[in-house]
Amino acid sequence: GAVVSQHPSRVICKSGTSVKIECRSLDFQATTMFWYRQFPKQSLMLMATSNEGSKATYEQGVEKDKFLINHASLTLSTLTVTSAHPEDSSFYICSAGGRGSSYNEQFFGPGTRLTVL
Amino acid sequence: AQKITQTQPGMFVQEKEAVTLDCTYDTSDQSYGLFWYKQPSSGEMIFLIYQGSYDEQNATEGRYSLNFQKARKSANLVISASQLGDSAMYFCAMREGWGGGGNKLTFGTGTQLKVEL
């Protein structure tokens, strides 16, 4: 299957700082990327969907000014958590989908564990 | 209403036994896809198996099979000959509509499977 990477895998930051997480599709063109958040022992909750070259679509209840998503190319999407607070501590996972009709075109990155002190 | 329901928060199975993880779904779409993912403690999402709404045969992938009962809107995962390495969280997910990787997935709450000696 296709490979999706995330960087960093783990980050610890102070309250009030901003953190950028990168999601890259390494061997295919990701026309759509998804960002999920997962709290311990809970399910994945979709935060937003981003299509290359256009603004992200945020799920209800997700603050677009706090979670900035950029999908400037077919291989890279970034999630920036602005003015992070301890309640933003979570596991963030991206997935990438490409063009075509194959069912398994959504591939997940390994996740980024964010801890805000 | 929940779109994906997993009613078993935790399951235990003995090594080499088979286990069934339950999943029911709710959609009014005619075209949809059902997925099962495994998430070990490392956090990565591992794709296991897929069933399309128009597929007449139950999907199988090695030791994994999907018991698809469309009229009951259920898509249970069967793991045969359980191994210790199968211990993980298992998520059922649904993609509504058609569009391959461009459509978002909705996840169930997950089932924590523990394989015992």
PDB file of C-alpha atoms in Angstrom:
ATOM      1  CA  GLY A   1       0.000   0.000   0.000  1.00  0.00           C
ATOM      2  CA  ALA A   2       0.900   3.655  -0.231  1.00  0.00           C
ATOM      3  CA  VAL A   3       3.088   5.280   2.402  1.00  0.00           C
ATOM      4  CA  VAL A   4       2.077   8.306   4.429  1.00  0.00           C
ATOM      5  CA  SER A   5       4.490   9.877   6.856  1.00  0.00           C
ATOM      6  CA  GLN A   6       3.935  12.295   9.706  1.00  0.00           C
ATOM      7  CA  HIS A   7       6.410  14.552  11.388  1.00  0.00           C
ATOM      8  CA  PRO A   8       7.067  14.872  14.219  1.00  0.00           C
ATOM      9  CA  SER A   9       5.998  11.590  15.766  1.00  0.00           C
ATOM     10  CA  ARG A  10       5.998  13.119  19.209  1.00  0.00           C
ATOM     11  CA  VAL A  11       6.097  16.709  20.414  1.00  0.00           C
ATOM     12  CA  ILE A  12       6.014  18.372  23.800  1.00  0.00           C
ATOM     13  CA  CYS A  13       5.415  22.095  23.963  1.00  0.00           C
ATOM     14  CA  LYS A  14       4.586  24.811  26.441  1.00  0.00           C
ATOM     15  CA  SER A  15       1.114  26.237  26.761  1.00  0.00           C
ATOM     16  CA  GLY A  16       0.584  29.168  24.415  1.00  0.00           C
ATOM     17  CA  THR A  17       2.983  28.053  21.706  1.00  0.00           C
ATOM     18  CA  SER A  18       2.055  26.866  18.217  1.00  0.00           C
ATOM     19  CA  VAL A  19       2.887  23.450  16.853  1.00  0.00           C
ATOM     20  CA  LYS A  20       2.996  22.378  13.212  1.00  0.00           C
ATOM     21  CA  ILE A  21       2.460  18.769  12.172  1.00  0.00           C
ATOM     22  CA  GLU A  22       3.307  17.632   8.657  1.00  0.00           C
ATOM     23  CA  CYS A  23       1.620  14.862   6.724  1.00  0.00           C
ATOM     24  CA  ARG A  24       3.270  13.654   3.535  1.00  0.00           C
ATOM     25  CA  SER A  25       2.197  11.110   0.958  1.00  0.00           C
ATOM     26  CA  LEU A  26       5.437   9.596  -0.238  1.00  0.00           C
ATOM     27  CA  ASP A  27       4.486   7.659  -3.332  1.00  0.00           C
ATOM     28  CA  PHE A  28       1.156   8.907  -4.638  1.00  0.00           C
ATOM     29  CA  GLN A  29      -0.761  12.093  -5.274  1.00  0.00           C
ATOM     30  CA  ALA A  30      -3.029  12.807  -2.356  1.00  0.00           C
ATOM     31  CA  THR A  31      -5.862  14.944  -3.638  1.00  0.00           C
ATOM     32  CA  THR A  32      -7.601  14.738  -0.273  1.00  0.00           C
ATOM     33  CA  MET A  33      -6.144  14.608   3.193  1.00  0.00           C
ATOM     34  CA  PHE A  34      -7.995  14.077   6.439  1.00  0.00           C
ATOM     35  CA  TRP A  35      -6.994  15.079   9.949  1.00  0.00           C
ATOM     36  CA  TYR A  36      -8.225  13.105  12.935  1.00  0.00           C
ATOM     37  CA  ARG A  37      -7.802  13.532  16.665  1.00  0.00           C
ATOM     38  CA  GLN A  38      -7.854  10.640  19.090  1.00  0.00           C
ATOM     39  CA  PHE A  39      -8.009  10.922  22.873  1.00  0.00           C
ATOM     40  CA  PRO A  40      -6.790   7.974  24.975  1.00  0.00           C
ATOM     41  CA  LYS A  41      -8.983   4.901  24.669  1.00  0.00           C
ATOM     42  CA  GLN A  42     -11.379   6.707  22.355  1.00  0.00           C
ATOM     43  CA  SER A  43     -12.187   6.587  18.686  1.00  0.00           C
ATOM     44  CA  LEU A  44     -10.805   8.708  15.877  1.00  0.00           C
ATOM     45  CA  MET A  45     -12.724  11.931  15.440  1.00  0.00           C
ATOM     46  CA  LEU A  46     -12.479  13.665  12.093  1.00  0.00           C
ATOM     47  CA  MET A  47     -11.377  17.280  12.473  1.00  0.00           C
ATOM     48  CA  ALA A  48     -11.218  18.433   8.884  1.00  0.00           C
ATOM     49  CA  THR A  49     -10.937  17.431   5.269  1.00  0.00           C
ATOM     50  CA  SER A  50      -8.549  19.251   2.998  1.00  0.00           C
ATOM     51  CA  ASN A  51      -8.407  19.157  -0.766  1.00  0.00           C
ATOM     52  CA  GLU A  52      -5.280  20.256  -2.544  1.00  0.00           C
ATOM     53  CA  GLY A  53      -5.386  23.904  -3.442  1.00  0.00           C
ATOM     54  CA  SER A  54      -8.580  24.778  -1.576  1.00  0.00           C
ATOM     55  CA  LYS A  55      -9.655  25.648   1.933  1.00  0.00           C
ATOM     56  CA  ALA A  56     -10.187  22.879   4.418  1.00  0.00           C
ATOM     57  CA  THR A  57     -13.672  21.810   5.457  1.00  0.00           C
ATOM     58  CA  TYR A  58     -13.930  21.602   9.216  1.00  0.00           C
ATOM     59  CA  GLU A  59     -16.235  19.341  11.178  1.00  0.00           C
ATOM     60  CA  GLN A  60     -18.765  20.875  13.493  1.00  0.00           C
ATOM     61  CA  GLY A  61     -17.222  22.015  16.748  1.00  0.00           C
ATOM     62  CA  VAL A  62     -13.656  22.237  15.435  1.00  0.00           C
ATOM     63  CA  GLU A  63     -12.216  25.751  15.641  1.00  0.00           C
ATOM     64  CA  LYS A  64     -10.733  26.621  12.272  1.00  0.00           C
ATOM     65  CA  ASP A  65      -8.725  29.496  13.713  1.00  0.00           C
ATOM     66  CA  LYS A  66      -7.121  27.216  16.247  1.00  0.00           C
ATOM     67  CA  PHE A  67      -6.417  24.272  13.965  1.00  0.00           C
ATOM     68  CA  LEU A  68      -4.988  25.717  10.771  1.00  0.00           C
ATOM     69  CA  ILE A  69      -4.798  23.300   7.884  1.00  0.00           C
ATOM     70  CA  ASN A  70      -2.864  23.873   4.700  1.00  0.00           C
ATOM     71  CA  HIS A  71      -2.797  21.516   1.722  1.00  0.00           C
ATOM     72  CA  ALA A  72      -0.563  23.363  -0.673  1.00  0.00           C
ATOM     73  CA  SER A  73       0.612  20.425  -2.728  1.00  0.00           C
ATOM     74  CA  LEU A  74      -0.454  16.913  -3.673  1.00  0.00           C
ATOM     75  CA  THR A  75       2.077  15.439  -1.276  1.00  0.00           C
ATOM     76  CA  LEU A  76       1.933  17.675   1.779  1.00  0.00           C
ATOM     77  CA  SER A  77      -0.664  18.849   4.255  1.00  0.00           C
ATOM     78  CA  THR A  78       0.078  20.609   7.513  1.00  0.00           C
ATOM     79  CA  LEU A  79      -1.902  21.031  10.700  1.00  0.00           C
ATOM     80  CA  THR A  80      -0.916  23.904  12.961  1.00  0.00           C
ATOM     81  CA  VAL A  81      -2.256  23.949  16.476  1.00  0.00           C
ATOM     82  CA  THR A  82      -2.140  27.621  17.419  1.00  0.00           C
ATOM     83  CA  SER A  83      -1.778  28.801  21.011  1.00  0.00           C
ATOM     84  CA  ALA A  84      -1.858  25.250  22.261  1.00  0.00           C
ATOM     85  CA  HIS A  85      -3.287  24.456  25.673  1.00  0.00           C
ATOM     86  CA  PRO A  86      -3.176  21.277  27.761  1.00  0.00           C
ATOM     87  CA  GLU A  87      -6.631  20.255  26.545  1.00  0.00           C
ATOM     88  CA  ASP A  88      -5.185  20.088  23.015  1.00  0.00           C
ATOM     89  CA  SER A  89      -2.933  17.232  24.116  1.00  0.00           C
ATOM     90  CA  SER A  90      -3.950  14.313  21.952  1.00  0.00           C
ATOM     91  CA  PHE A  91      -2.925  11.887  19.230  1.00  0.00           C
ATOM     92  CA  TYR A  92      -3.286  13.481  15.799  1.00  0.00           C
ATOM     93  CA  ILE A  93      -3.497  11.213  12.757  1.00  0.00           C
ATOM     94  CA  CYS A  94      -3.653  12.167   9.118  1.00  0.00           C
ATOM     95  CA  SER A  95      -4.831  10.072   6.225  1.00  0.00           C
ATOM     96  CA  ALA A  96      -4.459  10.638   2.534  1.00  0.00           C
ATOM     97  CA  GLY A  97      -6.694   9.715  -0.355  1.00  0.00           C
ATOM     98  CA  GLY A  98      -5.983   9.812  -4.059  1.00  0.00           C
ATOM     99  CA  ARG A  99      -7.897   9.946  -7.293  1.00  0.00           C
ATOM    100  CA  GLY A 100      -9.501   6.878  -8.752  1.00  0.00           C
ATOM    101  CA  SER A 101     -12.004   4.316  -7.637  1.00  0.00           C
ATOM    102  CA  SER A 102      -9.976   1.973  -5.494  1.00  0.00           C
ATOM    103  CA  TYR A 103     -11.609   1.480  -2.147  1.00  0.00           C
ATOM    104  CA  ASN A 104      -8.421   1.462  -0.170  1.00  0.00           C
ATOM    105  CA  GLU A 105      -7.064   4.731  -1.371  1.00  0.00           C
ATOM    106  CA  GLN A 106      -7.165   6.278   2.087  1.00  0.00           C
ATOM    107  CA  PHE A 107      -3.874   5.600   3.819  1.00  0.00           C
ATOM    108  CA  PHE A 108      -3.039   6.556   7.364  1.00  0.00           C
ATOM    109  CA  GLY A 109       0.059   8.182   8.740  1.00  0.00           C
ATOM    110  CA  PRO A 110       1.658   6.824  11.927  1.00  0.00           C
ATOM    111  CA  GLY A 111       0.290   9.666  14.068  1.00  0.00           C
ATOM    112  CA  THR A 112       1.732  12.494  16.148  1.00  0.00           C
ATOM    113  CA  ARG A 113       1.433  12.537  19.897  1.00  0.00           C
ATOM    114  CA  LEU A 114       1.126  16.100  21.177  1.00  0.00           C
ATOM    115  CA  THR A 115       1.637  16.938  24.825  1.00  0.00           C
ATOM    116  CA  VAL A 116       1.041  20.517  25.944  1.00  0.00           C
ATOM    117  CA  LEU A 117       2.473  21.379  29.339  1.00  0.00           C
TER     118      LEU A 117
ATOM    119  CA  ALA B   1     -28.097   8.283  15.725  1.00  0.00           C
ATOM    120  CA  GLN B   2     -24.701   6.631  15.681  1.00  0.00           C
ATOM    121  CA  LYS B   3     -23.583   5.765  12.192  1.00  0.00           C
ATOM    122  CA  ILE B   4     -21.258   3.015  13.355  1.00  0.00           C
ATOM    123  CA  THR B   5     -21.937   1.043  16.508  1.00  0.00           C
ATOM    124  CA  GLN B   6     -19.516  -1.327  18.179  1.00  0.00           C
ATOM    125  CA  THR B   7     -21.178  -2.724  21.285  1.00  0.00           C
ATOM    126  CA  GLN B   8     -18.220  -4.626  22.695  1.00  0.00           C
ATOM    127  CA  PRO B   9     -15.766  -2.300  24.452  1.00  0.00           C
ATOM    128  CA  GLY B  10     -13.578  -5.271  25.378  1.00  0.00           C
ATOM    129  CA  MET B  11     -13.234  -8.888  24.293  1.00  0.00           C
ATOM    130  CA  PHE B  12     -11.076 -11.774  25.444  1.00  0.00           C
ATOM    131  CA  VAL B  13     -10.197 -14.810  23.352  1.00  0.00           C
ATOM    132  CA  GLN B  14      -7.876 -17.726  23.857  1.00  0.00           C
ATOM    133  CA  GLU B  15      -5.003 -18.220  21.508  1.00  0.00           C
ATOM    134  CA  LYS B  16      -5.912 -20.293  18.435  1.00  0.00           C
ATOM    135  CA  GLU B  17      -9.637 -19.696  18.943  1.00  0.00           C
ATOM    136  CA  ALA B  18     -11.827 -17.672  16.607  1.00  0.00           C
ATOM    137  CA  VAL B  19     -13.418 -14.406  17.701  1.00  0.00           C
ATOM    138  CA  THR B  20     -16.156 -12.215  16.258  1.00  0.00           C
ATOM    139  CA  LEU B  21     -16.146  -8.458  16.707  1.00  0.00           C
ATOM    140  CA  ASP B  22     -19.523  -6.839  16.155  1.00  0.00           C
ATOM    141  CA  CYS B  23     -20.286  -3.801  14.035  1.00  0.00           C
ATOM    142  CA  THR B  24     -23.600  -2.354  12.934  1.00  0.00           C
ATOM    143  CA  TYR B  25     -24.041   0.692  10.751  1.00  0.00           C
ATOM    144  CA  ASP B  26     -26.673   3.155   9.716  1.00  0.00           C
ATOM    145  CA  THR B  27     -26.857   4.845   6.342  1.00  0.00           C
ATOM    146  CA  SER B  28     -29.420   5.765   3.731  1.00  0.00           C
ATOM    147  CA  ASP B  29     -26.862   5.651   0.929  1.00  0.00           C
ATOM    148  CA  GLN B  30     -26.962   2.767  -1.528  1.00  0.00           C
ATOM    149  CA  SER B  31     -23.236   3.017  -2.168  1.00  0.00           C
ATOM    150  CA  TYR B  32     -21.003   2.711   0.834  1.00  0.00           C
ATOM    151  CA  GLY B  33     -17.951   0.874   2.043  1.00  0.00           C
ATOM    152  CA  LEU B  34     -17.168  -0.803   5.326  1.00  0.00           C
ATOM    153  CA  PHE B  35     -13.683  -1.118   6.738  1.00  0.00           C
ATOM    154  CA  TRP B  36     -11.976  -2.733   9.670  1.00  0.00           C
ATOM    155  CA  TYR B  37      -8.765  -1.337  11.120  1.00  0.00           C
ATOM    156  CA  LYS B  38      -6.443  -2.636  13.809  1.00  0.00           C
ATOM    157  CA  GLN B  39      -4.714  -0.169  16.098  1.00  0.00           C
ATOM    158  CA  PRO B  40      -1.950  -1.621  18.289  1.00  0.00           C
ATOM    159  CA  SER B  41      -0.553   0.324  21.224  1.00  0.00           C
ATOM    160  CA  SER B  42       1.875   2.092  18.887  1.00  0.00           C
ATOM    161  CA  GLY B  43      -1.088   4.002  17.458  1.00  0.00           C
ATOM    162  CA  GLU B  44      -0.730   3.204  13.777  1.00  0.00           C
ATOM    163  CA  MET B  45      -3.921   2.344  11.917  1.00  0.00           C
ATOM    164  CA  ILE B  46      -3.560  -0.952  10.076  1.00  0.00           C
ATOM    165  CA  PHE B  47      -6.099  -1.674   7.347  1.00  0.00           C
ATOM    166  CA  LEU B  48      -7.487  -5.204   7.641  1.00  0.00           C
ATOM    167  CA  ILE B  49     -10.418  -5.712   5.322  1.00  0.00           C
ATOM    168  CA  TYR B  50     -12.999  -3.954   3.155  1.00  0.00           C
ATOM    169  CA  GLN B  51     -16.550  -4.728   2.066  1.00  0.00           C
ATOM    170  CA  GLY B  52     -18.402  -2.731  -0.563  1.00  0.00           C
ATOM    171  CA  SER B  53     -22.153  -2.372  -0.346  1.00  0.00           C
ATOM    172  CA  TYR B  54     -22.598  -4.043  -3.717  1.00  0.00           C
ATOM    173  CA  ASP B  55     -20.256  -6.917  -3.015  1.00  0.00           C
ATOM    174  CA  GLU B  56     -22.234 -10.128  -2.885  1.00  0.00           C
ATOM    175  CA  GLN B  57     -19.491 -12.239  -1.403  1.00  0.00           C
ATOM    176  CA  ASN B  58     -18.187 -11.744   2.115  1.00  0.00           C
ATOM    177  CA  ALA B  59     -14.689 -10.287   2.064  1.00  0.00           C
ATOM    178  CA  THR B  60     -11.793 -12.403   3.276  1.00  0.00           C
ATOM    179  CA  GLU B  61      -8.148 -11.528   3.862  1.00  0.00           C
ATOM    180  CA  GLY B  62      -6.090 -14.323   5.328  1.00  0.00           C
ATOM    181  CA  ARG B  63      -7.324 -14.950   8.885  1.00  0.00           C
ATOM    182  CA  TYR B  64      -9.800 -12.083   8.645  1.00  0.00           C
ATOM    183  CA  SER B  65     -13.265 -12.374   7.214  1.00  0.00           C
ATOM    184  CA  LEU B  66     -16.142  -9.946   7.209  1.00  0.00           C
ATOM    185  CA  ASN B  67     -19.608 -11.312   7.869  1.00  0.00           C
ATOM    186  CA  PHE B  68     -21.684  -8.846   5.857  1.00  0.00           C
ATOM    187  CA  GLN B  69     -25.433  -8.949   6.471  1.00  0.00           C
ATOM    188  CA  LYS B  70     -26.811  -6.061   4.472  1.00  0.00           C
ATOM    189  CA  ALA B  71     -30.436  -6.357   5.545  1.00  0.00           C
ATOM    190  CA  ARG B  72     -29.375  -6.263   9.192  1.00  0.00           C
ATOM    191  CA  LYS B  73     -26.802  -3.560   8.474  1.00  0.00           C
ATOM    192  CA  SER B  74     -24.082  -5.491  10.196  1.00  0.00           C
ATOM    193  CA  ALA B  75     -20.469  -6.046   9.241  1.00  0.00           C
ATOM    194  CA  ASN B  76     -18.879  -8.241  11.847  1.00  0.00           C
ATOM    195  CA  LEU B  77     -15.183  -9.067  11.745  1.00  0.00           C
ATOM    196  CA  VAL B  78     -14.183 -12.673  12.301  1.00  0.00           C
ATOM    197  CA  ILE B  79     -10.599 -13.424  13.255  1.00  0.00           C
ATOM    198  CA  SER B  80      -9.729 -17.099  13.003  1.00  0.00           C
ATOM    199  CA  ALA B  81      -6.918 -18.835  14.882  1.00  0.00           C
ATOM    200  CA  SER B  82      -6.196 -15.865  17.148  1.00  0.00           C
ATOM    201  CA  GLN B  83      -2.593 -15.033  17.882  1.00  0.00           C
ATOM    202  CA  LEU B  84      -1.064 -13.056  20.730  1.00  0.00           C
ATOM    203  CA  GLY B  85      -0.144 -10.352  18.235  1.00  0.00           C
ATOM    204  CA  ASP B  86      -3.827  -9.807  17.501  1.00  0.00           C
ATOM    205  CA  SER B  87      -4.213  -8.058  20.852  1.00  0.00           C
ATOM    206  CA  ALA B  88      -5.117  -4.490  19.883  1.00  0.00           C
ATOM    207  CA  MET B  89      -7.967  -2.052  19.437  1.00  0.00           C
ATOM    208  CA  TYR B  90     -10.181  -2.784  16.460  1.00  0.00           C
ATOM    209  CA  PHE B  91     -12.235  -0.137  14.701  1.00  0.00           C
ATOM    210  CA  CYS B  92     -15.077  -0.536  12.254  1.00  0.00           C
ATOM    211  CA  ALA B  93     -15.504   2.372   9.834  1.00  0.00           C
ATOM    212  CA  MET B  94     -17.835   3.385   7.036  1.00  0.00           C
ATOM    213  CA  ARG B  95     -17.413   5.473   3.927  1.00  0.00           C
ATOM    214  CA  GLU B  96     -20.693   6.773   2.578  1.00  0.00           C
ATOM    215  CA  GLY B  97     -21.140   7.360  -1.095  1.00  0.00           C
ATOM    216  CA  TRP B  98     -18.636   6.637  -3.804  1.00  0.00           C
ATOM    217  CA  GLY B  99     -15.416   8.454  -4.471  1.00  0.00           C
ATOM    218  CA  GLY B 100     -12.625   6.225  -3.325  1.00  0.00           C
ATOM    219  CA  GLY B 101     -10.190   7.966  -1.075  1.00  0.00           C
ATOM    220  CA  GLY B 102     -11.927  11.302  -1.300  1.00  0.00           C
ATOM    221  CA  ASN B 103     -14.756  10.471   1.066  1.00  0.00           C
ATOM    222  CA  LYS B 104     -14.370  10.671   4.800  1.00  0.00           C
ATOM    223  CA  LEU B 105     -14.599   7.701   7.112  1.00  0.00           C
ATOM    224  CA  THR B 106     -16.794   7.505  10.191  1.00  0.00           C
ATOM    225  CA  PHE B 107     -15.398   5.304  12.934  1.00  0.00           C
ATOM    226  CA  GLY B 108     -17.031   3.245  15.633  1.00  0.00           C
ATOM    227  CA  THR B 109     -15.930   3.443  19.257  1.00  0.00           C
ATOM    228  CA  GLY B 110     -13.712   0.406  18.947  1.00  0.00           C
ATOM    229  CA  THR B 111     -13.295  -2.975  20.599  1.00  0.00           C
ATOM    230  CA  GLN B 112     -10.224  -3.755  22.675  1.00  0.00           C
ATOM    231  CA  LEU B 113      -9.265  -7.365  21.967  1.00  0.00           C
ATOM    232  CA  LYS B 114      -7.023  -9.303  24.317  1.00  0.00           C
ATOM    233  CA  VAL B 115      -5.696 -12.684  23.234  1.00  0.00           C
ATOM    234  CA  GLU B 116      -4.761 -14.957  26.124  1.00  0.00           C
ATOM    235  CA  LEU B 117      -2.627 -18.081  26.324  1.00  0.00           C
TER     236      LEU B 117
END
